[in-house]
Amino acid sequence: MDIERLKASFKNLFQAEPIIVKSPGRINIIGEHTDYNGGFVMPAAINKAIYVAVSKRTDNEIHLYSESYQQFHHCSIESIEKSDKGWANYILGVADQLKKRGYKFGGFNLYLDGNVPLGAGLSSSAALECATVFAIDYLNNLGISQMDRALISQKAEHVFAGVNCGIMDQFASVFGKKDYAVMLDCRSMKYVYIPLKLDGYKLVLLNTNVKHSLSDSAYNTRRSQCEQGVAWVSEFVAGVTSLRDVNRVMLEQYVKPKSLEVFQKCNFVVEEIERVVKSADQLANGDLAALGNLMFQTHEGLSKDYEVSCAELDFLVELVKNDNAVLGARMMGGGFGGCTINIVKDEAIDELIVRAKIDYKKRFNLELDAYVVQTDNGSELVT
Ligand code: GLA
């Protein structure tokens, strides 16, 4: 990212000196659709980030510009409303949340740029929310804690983007740490950093370059199905407030007879929560092969039981399944498009990417993008 160029573009547009805030996209090693179920997740921030250049204004106006969309958006702090420009909503949603929580801040200019591929399931939207809250906090000395920055960003997504997301993406963008994954307990919000030691291997993302329109509505539906399962179990078992408190026996007894579909969805989540716990041990022991196995299992579950995969993602996982250089692979994030995450032996990466591109193009007549990602730190000021 060319910071000098970003500064120059900002000055050119707004005639002011900006601060620059960087907030990263994320990967998730394992633990999918577990965050909004009080379970565990294991994300890491990556070296692809959203950058915002921001300055205070002397009035109460919000002036935004997006480099990727080459679009402006203006409004006043007094009347923040949802816009028809998707990108602006992530920023406005954050400003709206801050207002609702009683934080006092004045107008600001914000110039948005970055290198997180959009719609690729790498949480560019969460990164933008987290960058925005960091910048407003910093410029106005609001003293917002890291956890609140993540929570405010998540709420902005619920209200202004209409996706009832869990906390994983925003948490990872704020709390990420270079060379580590973070294991977060989404029920207690306690977390531990786990060194991501991949000796001889790297994390490779294969981007399907598709985002099926189903993704947002299906996400919200899955969430309600999980809540339905919890409601049925809690009629009989005391103290059950999320799928974290539920086991297979309870699901068999209280959910399966009512709805096979809800049972399947809930059972995936219960199994996935267990896989994250196992993965933490395997990562700590350096047993990447075992971890990779669990990733394949996660994919199977997401595809067949949770039903949030798609032909493109399934194809890419299938493609590497019998490749000895690939220890594990699965679709990553909410689903219905975006990337697969793969643990690949260093010396086999180039060849794998070439092969995947050719086969993918042949099958879907689509370009495949590949990123060899590194971990990075969470939201920070760029000096
Ligand atoms: C999206 C959401 C997250 C999480 C994942 C699935 O990325 O924003 O909160 O639920 O899907 O694990």
Short mmCIF file of C-alpha atoms and ligand atoms in Angstrom, two decimals:
data_model
loop_
_atom_site.label_atom_id
_atom_site.label_comp_id
_atom_site.label_asym_id
_atom_site.label_seq_id
_atom_site.Cartn_x
_atom_site.Cartn_y
_atom_site.Cartn_z
CA MET A 1 0.00 0.00 0.00
CA ASP A 2 1.39 3.36 -1.01
CA ILE A 3 0.81 5.51 2.07
CA GLU A 4 2.37 8.64 0.57
CA ARG A 5 0.03 8.41 -2.37
CA LEU A 6 -2.96 7.96 -0.08
CA LYS A 7 -1.92 11.04 1.91
CA ALA A 8 -1.45 13.06 -1.26
CA SER A 9 -4.86 12.03 -2.62
CA PHE A 10 -6.45 12.93 0.68
CA LYS A 11 -4.79 16.36 0.82
CA ASN A 12 -5.73 17.01 -2.74
CA LEU A 13 -9.37 16.28 -2.04
CA PHE A 14 -9.84 17.70 1.46
CA GLN A 15 -7.02 20.27 1.85
CA ALA A 16 -6.12 18.92 5.28
CA GLU A 17 -3.52 16.77 7.01
CA PRO A 18 -4.87 13.24 7.75
CA ILE A 19 -4.04 10.48 10.18
CA ILE A 20 -3.82 7.06 8.56
CA VAL A 21 -5.37 4.01 10.19
CA LYS A 22 -4.88 0.49 9.00
CA SER A 23 -7.19 -2.38 9.91
CA PRO A 24 -6.59 -5.87 8.51
CA GLY A 25 -8.76 -8.47 6.83
CA ARG A 26 -8.87 -11.90 8.42
CA ILE A 27 -8.58 -15.58 7.80
CA ASN A 28 -10.07 -18.25 10.01
CA ILE A 29 -8.09 -21.41 10.66
CA ILE A 30 -11.12 -23.25 11.99
CA GLY A 31 -14.41 -22.60 13.80
CA GLU A 32 -16.99 -21.55 11.23
CA HIS A 33 -20.49 -20.41 12.18
CA THR A 34 -19.62 -21.01 15.80
CA ASP A 35 -19.21 -17.38 16.87
CA TYR A 36 -22.91 -16.52 17.02
CA ASN A 37 -23.47 -19.79 18.84
CA GLY A 38 -21.29 -18.98 21.83
CA GLY A 39 -18.56 -21.30 20.55
CA PHE A 40 -14.87 -20.97 19.72
CA VAL A 41 -13.22 -19.47 16.64
CA MET A 42 -9.57 -19.32 15.58
CA PRO A 43 -9.04 -16.38 13.23
CA ALA A 44 -5.90 -14.41 12.42
CA ALA A 45 -5.45 -10.95 10.93
CA ILE A 46 -3.67 -10.92 7.57
CA ASN A 47 -1.36 -8.68 5.60
CA LYS A 48 -4.19 -7.34 3.49
CA ALA A 49 -5.82 -4.33 5.03
CA ILE A 50 -8.20 -1.42 4.74
CA TYR A 51 -6.55 1.98 5.05
CA VAL A 52 -8.45 5.11 5.95
CA ALA A 53 -7.02 8.63 5.86
CA VAL A 54 -9.08 10.78 8.21
CA SER A 55 -9.14 14.37 9.48
CA LYS A 56 -11.47 16.39 11.68
CA ARG A 57 -13.69 18.99 10.14
CA THR A 58 -14.76 22.24 11.78
CA ASP A 59 -18.43 21.58 10.98
CA ASN A 60 -20.75 18.64 11.63
CA GLU A 61 -20.47 17.05 8.23
CA ILE A 62 -19.21 13.62 7.25
CA HIS A 63 -17.42 13.64 3.89
CA LEU A 64 -16.40 10.27 2.48
CA TYR A 65 -14.57 9.13 -0.60
CA SER A 66 -13.88 5.59 -1.78
CA GLU A 67 -10.88 5.03 -4.00
CA SER A 68 -12.12 1.65 -5.29
CA TYR A 69 -15.59 2.90 -6.18
CA GLN A 70 -14.49 6.42 -7.08
CA GLN A 71 -17.53 7.70 -5.24
CA PHE A 72 -18.29 10.46 -2.73
CA HIS A 73 -20.80 10.46 0.05
CA HIS A 74 -21.80 13.42 2.21
CA CYS A 75 -24.14 13.78 5.15
CA SER A 76 -24.45 15.56 8.44
CA ILE A 77 -23.81 13.93 11.82
CA GLU A 78 -27.30 15.02 12.86
CA SER A 79 -28.91 12.95 10.15
CA ILE A 80 -26.97 9.76 9.54
CA GLU A 81 -29.01 7.43 7.38
CA LYS A 82 -28.40 4.26 5.41
CA SER A 83 -27.04 5.00 1.98
CA ASP A 84 -27.50 3.14 -1.29
CA LYS A 85 -23.70 3.02 -1.50
CA GLY A 86 -22.79 -0.21 0.25
CA TRP A 87 -19.26 0.85 1.16
CA ALA A 88 -20.43 4.07 2.85
CA ASN A 89 -22.80 2.16 5.12
CA TYR A 90 -19.98 0.51 7.03
CA ILE A 91 -18.59 3.92 7.97
CA LEU A 92 -21.97 5.52 8.59
CA GLY A 93 -23.07 2.51 10.62
CA VAL A 94 -20.12 3.01 12.95
CA ALA A 95 -20.78 6.76 13.32
CA ASP A 96 -24.42 5.95 14.04
CA GLN A 97 -23.47 3.44 16.75
CA LEU A 98 -21.06 5.87 18.38
CA LYS A 99 -23.79 8.49 18.48
CA LYS A 100 -26.27 6.04 19.98
CA ARG A 101 -23.79 5.19 22.69
CA GLY A 102 -23.45 8.86 23.59
CA TYR A 103 -19.94 9.49 22.26
CA LYS A 104 -19.37 13.11 21.23
CA PHE A 105 -17.48 13.74 18.03
CA GLY A 106 -17.47 16.35 15.29
CA GLY A 107 -17.48 16.16 11.51
CA PHE A 108 -14.73 14.31 9.64
CA ASN A 109 -13.31 13.65 6.20
CA LEU A 110 -12.47 10.05 5.35
CA TYR A 111 -10.67 8.68 2.32
CA LEU A 112 -10.96 4.92 1.96
CA ASP A 113 -8.42 2.71 0.25
CA GLY A 114 -7.02 -0.75 0.80
CA ASN A 115 -5.94 -4.06 -0.58
CA VAL A 116 -8.38 -6.55 0.93
CA PRO A 117 -10.10 -8.14 -2.07
CA LEU A 118 -13.78 -7.20 -1.90
CA GLY A 119 -16.43 -9.88 -1.59
CA ALA A 120 -13.78 -12.55 -1.09
CA GLY A 121 -14.80 -13.48 2.43
CA LEU A 122 -11.74 -11.80 3.93
CA SER A 123 -13.86 -9.35 5.91
CA SER A 124 -13.08 -6.12 4.14
CA SER A 125 -16.28 -4.72 5.64
CA ALA A 126 -15.30 -5.56 9.20
CA ALA A 127 -11.86 -4.08 8.53
CA LEU A 128 -13.47 -0.86 7.33
CA GLU A 129 -15.73 -0.66 10.37
CA CYS A 130 -12.81 -1.27 12.72
CA ALA A 131 -10.62 1.28 10.93
CA THR A 132 -13.41 3.86 11.17
CA VAL A 133 -14.05 3.39 14.86
CA PHE A 134 -10.30 3.52 15.56
CA ALA A 135 -9.94 6.78 13.62
CA ILE A 136 -12.93 8.55 15.21
CA ASP A 137 -11.83 7.37 18.64
CA TYR A 138 -8.27 8.57 18.09
CA LEU A 139 -9.16 11.99 16.68
CA ASN A 140 -11.66 12.71 19.43
CA ASN A 141 -9.96 11.03 22.40
CA LEU A 142 -13.01 8.94 23.14
CA GLY A 143 -11.07 6.26 25.04
CA ILE A 144 -12.92 3.31 23.52
CA SER A 145 -11.53 -0.09 24.56
CA GLN A 146 -10.43 -2.62 21.96
CA MET A 147 -13.33 -4.91 22.82
CA ASP A 148 -15.82 -2.08 22.47
CA ARG A 149 -14.32 -1.14 19.11
CA ALA A 150 -15.02 -4.67 17.90
CA LEU A 151 -18.53 -4.71 19.38
CA ILE A 152 -19.45 -1.29 17.97
CA SER A 153 -18.27 -2.42 14.55
CA GLN A 154 -20.28 -5.63 14.76
CA LYS A 155 -23.42 -3.71 15.71
CA ALA A 156 -22.85 -1.32 12.81
CA GLU A 157 -22.89 -4.32 10.49
CA HIS A 158 -26.17 -5.59 11.98
CA VAL A 159 -27.93 -2.26 11.69
CA PHE A 160 -26.52 -0.69 8.52
CA ALA A 161 -25.61 -3.75 6.45
CA GLY A 162 -28.44 -5.99 7.68
CA VAL A 163 -26.23 -9.01 8.39
CA ASN A 164 -26.60 -10.50 11.86
CA CYS A 165 -22.94 -11.46 11.95
CA GLY A 166 -21.08 -12.87 14.93
CA ILE A 167 -18.08 -11.16 16.48
CA MET A 168 -15.25 -13.09 14.77
CA ASP A 169 -14.39 -10.75 11.90
CA GLN A 170 -14.36 -7.52 13.87
CA PHE A 171 -12.58 -9.19 16.76
CA ALA A 172 -9.83 -10.46 14.44
CA SER A 173 -9.41 -7.10 12.75
CA VAL A 174 -8.93 -5.36 16.12
CA PHE A 175 -7.04 -8.02 18.10
CA GLY A 176 -4.94 -9.74 15.42
CA LYS A 177 -1.24 -10.29 16.15
CA LYS A 178 1.54 -11.03 13.71
CA ASP A 179 2.61 -14.71 13.76
CA TYR A 180 -0.38 -15.74 15.87
CA ALA A 181 -3.91 -17.00 15.49
CA VAL A 182 -6.34 -16.01 18.24
CA MET A 183 -8.58 -18.53 19.85
CA LEU A 184 -11.64 -16.67 21.06
CA ASP A 185 -14.31 -18.05 23.31
CA CYS A 186 -17.32 -16.19 21.97
CA ARG A 187 -19.32 -16.89 25.11
CA SER A 188 -16.92 -15.46 27.70
CA MET A 189 -15.04 -13.27 25.18
CA LYS A 190 -11.79 -14.58 26.68
CA TYR A 191 -9.03 -15.23 24.18
CA VAL A 192 -5.56 -16.70 23.85
CA TYR A 193 -2.97 -16.12 21.17
CA ILE A 194 -1.66 -19.32 19.61
CA PRO A 195 1.65 -19.19 17.71
CA LEU A 196 0.99 -20.07 14.09
CA LYS A 197 4.01 -22.30 13.48
CA LEU A 198 3.72 -23.69 10.00
CA ASP A 199 7.31 -24.87 9.44
CA GLY A 200 7.70 -25.66 5.78
CA TYR A 201 4.06 -24.88 5.03
CA LYS A 202 2.10 -21.77 4.18
CA LEU A 203 -1.52 -20.68 4.16
CA VAL A 204 -2.80 -20.29 0.65
CA LEU A 205 -6.18 -18.78 -0.16
CA LEU A 206 -7.90 -19.70 -3.38
CA ASN A 207 -10.46 -17.08 -4.30
CA THR A 208 -13.44 -18.40 -6.28
CA ASN A 209 -14.24 -14.82 -7.30
CA VAL A 210 -17.90 -15.56 -6.77
CA LYS A 211 -20.28 -14.27 -4.13
CA HIS A 212 -23.68 -15.82 -4.61
CA SER A 213 -26.54 -13.51 -3.80
CA LEU A 214 -27.93 -15.98 -1.30
CA SER A 215 -25.17 -15.32 1.17
CA ASP A 216 -26.68 -12.65 3.42
CA SER A 217 -30.19 -14.06 3.65
CA ALA A 218 -28.92 -17.62 4.13
CA TYR A 219 -26.60 -16.41 6.87
CA ASN A 220 -29.49 -14.91 8.79
CA THR A 221 -31.58 -18.03 8.22
CA ARG A 222 -28.84 -20.29 9.61
CA ARG A 223 -28.62 -18.08 12.63
CA SER A 224 -32.35 -18.40 13.31
CA GLN A 225 -32.21 -22.17 12.78
CA CYS A 226 -29.53 -22.41 15.46
CA GLU A 227 -31.63 -20.25 17.78
CA GLN A 228 -34.63 -22.48 17.12
CA GLY A 229 -32.60 -25.54 18.12
CA VAL A 230 -31.51 -23.85 21.33
CA ALA A 231 -35.10 -22.86 22.13
CA TRP A 232 -36.30 -26.46 21.73
CA VAL A 233 -33.55 -27.90 23.90
CA SER A 234 -33.97 -25.24 26.57
CA GLU A 235 -37.62 -26.22 27.06
CA PHE A 236 -36.29 -29.40 28.64
CA VAL A 237 -32.76 -28.68 29.82
CA ALA A 238 -32.11 -25.91 32.31
CA GLY A 239 -29.29 -23.42 31.72
CA VAL A 240 -29.08 -23.83 27.95
CA THR A 241 -28.65 -20.44 26.29
CA SER A 242 -26.63 -21.28 23.17
CA LEU A 243 -25.42 -24.27 21.16
CA ARG A 244 -22.29 -24.13 23.27
CA ASP A 245 -24.36 -25.62 26.09
CA VAL A 246 -25.81 -28.34 23.88
CA ASN A 247 -24.55 -31.83 22.98
CA ARG A 248 -25.52 -34.41 20.42
CA VAL A 249 -27.66 -36.42 22.81
CA MET A 250 -29.80 -33.37 23.54
CA LEU A 251 -30.13 -32.66 19.83
CA GLU A 252 -31.18 -36.25 19.10
CA GLN A 253 -33.75 -36.12 21.85
CA TYR A 254 -35.27 -32.67 21.57
CA VAL A 255 -34.54 -31.33 18.10
CA LYS A 256 -34.40 -34.24 15.67
CA PRO A 257 -38.03 -35.28 16.18
CA LYS A 258 -39.18 -31.73 15.45
CA SER A 259 -37.02 -30.92 12.45
CA LEU A 260 -34.34 -32.93 10.74
CA GLU A 261 -33.06 -29.82 9.07
CA VAL A 262 -32.63 -27.82 12.27
CA PHE A 263 -31.02 -30.90 13.83
CA GLN A 264 -28.45 -31.09 11.04
CA LYS A 265 -27.57 -27.43 11.31
CA CYS A 266 -27.21 -27.53 15.09
CA ASN A 267 -25.27 -30.77 15.02
CA PHE A 268 -22.73 -29.26 12.66
CA VAL A 269 -22.16 -26.38 15.06
CA VAL A 270 -21.78 -28.66 18.08
CA GLU A 271 -19.19 -30.75 16.17
CA GLU A 272 -17.41 -27.67 14.88
CA ILE A 273 -17.00 -26.26 18.37
CA GLU A 274 -15.31 -29.54 19.38
CA ARG A 275 -13.03 -29.35 16.34
CA VAL A 276 -11.76 -25.92 17.36
CA VAL A 277 -10.81 -27.19 20.80
CA LYS A 278 -8.94 -30.13 19.25
CA SER A 279 -7.27 -27.85 16.72
CA ALA A 280 -5.83 -25.64 19.43
CA ASP A 281 -4.00 -28.66 20.88
CA GLN A 282 -2.84 -29.80 17.48
CA LEU A 283 -1.48 -26.40 16.58
CA ALA A 284 0.30 -26.17 19.92
CA ASN A 285 1.84 -29.63 19.31
CA GLY A 286 2.80 -28.74 15.76
CA ASP A 287 0.62 -31.54 14.42
CA LEU A 288 -0.37 -29.81 11.19
CA ALA A 289 -1.50 -33.03 9.55
CA ALA A 290 -4.11 -33.61 12.24
CA LEU A 291 -5.22 -29.99 12.03
CA GLY A 292 -5.51 -30.30 8.27
CA ASN A 293 -7.71 -33.35 8.69
CA LEU A 294 -10.09 -31.41 10.88
CA MET A 295 -10.21 -28.67 8.26
CA PHE A 296 -11.35 -31.19 5.66
CA GLN A 297 -14.00 -32.41 8.11
CA THR A 298 -15.16 -28.84 8.64
CA HIS A 299 -15.57 -28.40 4.93
CA GLU A 300 -17.56 -31.59 4.64
CA GLY A 301 -19.88 -30.39 7.40
CA LEU A 302 -20.27 -26.89 6.00
CA SER A 303 -21.07 -28.32 2.60
CA LYS A 304 -23.33 -31.28 3.41
CA ASP A 305 -24.90 -30.43 6.77
CA TYR A 306 -24.76 -26.69 7.24
CA GLU A 307 -25.26 -26.20 3.49
CA VAL A 308 -23.41 -22.93 3.07
CA SER A 309 -20.90 -24.04 0.43
CA CYS A 310 -21.30 -23.84 -3.35
CA ALA A 311 -20.09 -25.73 -6.42
CA GLU A 312 -17.04 -23.49 -6.83
CA LEU A 313 -15.84 -23.95 -3.24
CA ASP A 314 -16.51 -27.69 -3.26
CA PHE A 315 -14.57 -28.02 -6.49
CA LEU A 316 -11.51 -26.29 -5.04
CA VAL A 317 -11.48 -28.43 -1.92
CA GLU A 318 -11.95 -31.58 -3.97
CA LEU A 319 -9.08 -30.50 -6.21
CA VAL A 320 -6.51 -30.61 -3.39
CA LYS A 321 -7.95 -33.47 -1.36
CA ASN A 322 -5.58 -36.13 -2.63
CA ASP A 323 -2.59 -33.86 -3.01
CA ASN A 324 0.12 -34.91 -0.55
CA ALA A 325 1.43 -31.35 -0.43
CA VAL A 326 -1.87 -30.07 0.96
CA LEU A 327 -2.51 -30.94 4.60
CA GLY A 328 -5.94 -29.37 4.86
CA ALA A 329 -8.44 -27.27 2.96
CA ARG A 330 -11.89 -25.89 3.49
CA MET A 331 -14.19 -23.08 2.55
CA MET A 332 -13.76 -20.13 4.84
CA GLY A 333 -16.14 -17.54 6.29
CA GLY A 334 -19.89 -17.23 5.83
CA GLY A 335 -20.02 -19.27 2.63
CA PHE A 336 -21.62 -19.18 -0.83
CA GLY A 337 -18.40 -17.94 -2.37
CA GLY A 338 -15.18 -16.29 -1.30
CA CYS A 339 -12.04 -18.28 -0.61
CA THR A 340 -10.87 -21.68 0.46
CA ILE A 341 -8.02 -21.81 2.96
CA ASN A 342 -5.31 -24.41 2.35
CA ILE A 343 -2.23 -25.51 4.27
CA VAL A 344 0.31 -26.15 1.51
CA LYS A 345 3.93 -27.31 1.49
CA ASP A 346 6.21 -24.40 0.51
CA GLU A 347 7.76 -25.94 -2.56
CA ALA A 348 4.44 -27.11 -3.97
CA ILE A 349 2.63 -23.77 -3.82
CA ASP A 350 3.47 -22.37 -7.25
CA GLU A 351 2.58 -25.54 -9.04
CA LEU A 352 -0.68 -25.92 -7.12
CA ILE A 353 -1.75 -22.39 -8.01
CA VAL A 354 -1.06 -22.91 -11.70
CA ARG A 355 -2.97 -26.18 -11.72
CA ALA A 356 -5.91 -24.75 -9.76
CA LYS A 357 -6.21 -21.77 -12.09
CA ILE A 358 -6.30 -23.96 -15.18
CA ASP A 359 -8.76 -26.50 -13.79
CA TYR A 360 -11.02 -23.83 -12.31
CA LYS A 361 -11.14 -21.91 -15.54
CA LYS A 362 -11.93 -25.09 -17.43
CA ARG A 363 -14.76 -26.05 -15.11
CA PHE A 364 -16.43 -22.68 -14.43
CA ASN A 365 -14.97 -20.39 -17.09
CA LEU A 366 -13.91 -18.08 -14.25
CA GLU A 367 -10.57 -16.67 -13.16
CA LEU A 368 -9.19 -17.93 -9.87
CA ASP A 369 -7.05 -15.68 -7.67
CA ALA A 370 -4.58 -17.05 -5.18
CA TYR A 371 -2.96 -15.37 -2.18
CA VAL A 372 -0.17 -16.73 -0.03
CA VAL A 373 -1.07 -14.92 3.17
CA GLN A 374 0.86 -13.90 6.23
CA THR A 375 -0.53 -12.93 9.61
CA ASP A 376 -0.40 -9.35 10.79
CA ASN A 377 -1.30 -7.02 13.65
CA GLY A 378 -4.79 -5.69 14.33
CA SER A 379 -6.00 -2.08 13.86
CA GLU A 380 -3.24 0.46 14.26
CA LEU A 381 -2.14 3.96 13.42
CA VAL A 382 0.24 4.11 10.47
CA THR A 383 3.06 6.53 11.21
C1 GLA B 1 -19.08 -14.30 8.55
C2 GLA B 1 -19.51 -13.57 9.82
C3 GLA B 1 -18.78 -14.12 11.04
C4 GLA B 1 -18.87 -15.64 11.12
C5 GLA B 1 -18.53 -16.27 9.78
C6 GLA B 1 -18.79 -17.75 9.77
O1 GLA B 1 -17.74 -14.02 8.27
O2 GLA B 1 -19.29 -12.19 9.72
O3 GLA B 1 -19.30 -13.52 12.22
O4 GLA B 1 -20.13 -16.04 11.58
O5 GLA B 1 -19.26 -15.70 8.71
O6 GLA B 1 -17.95 -18.40 10.63
#
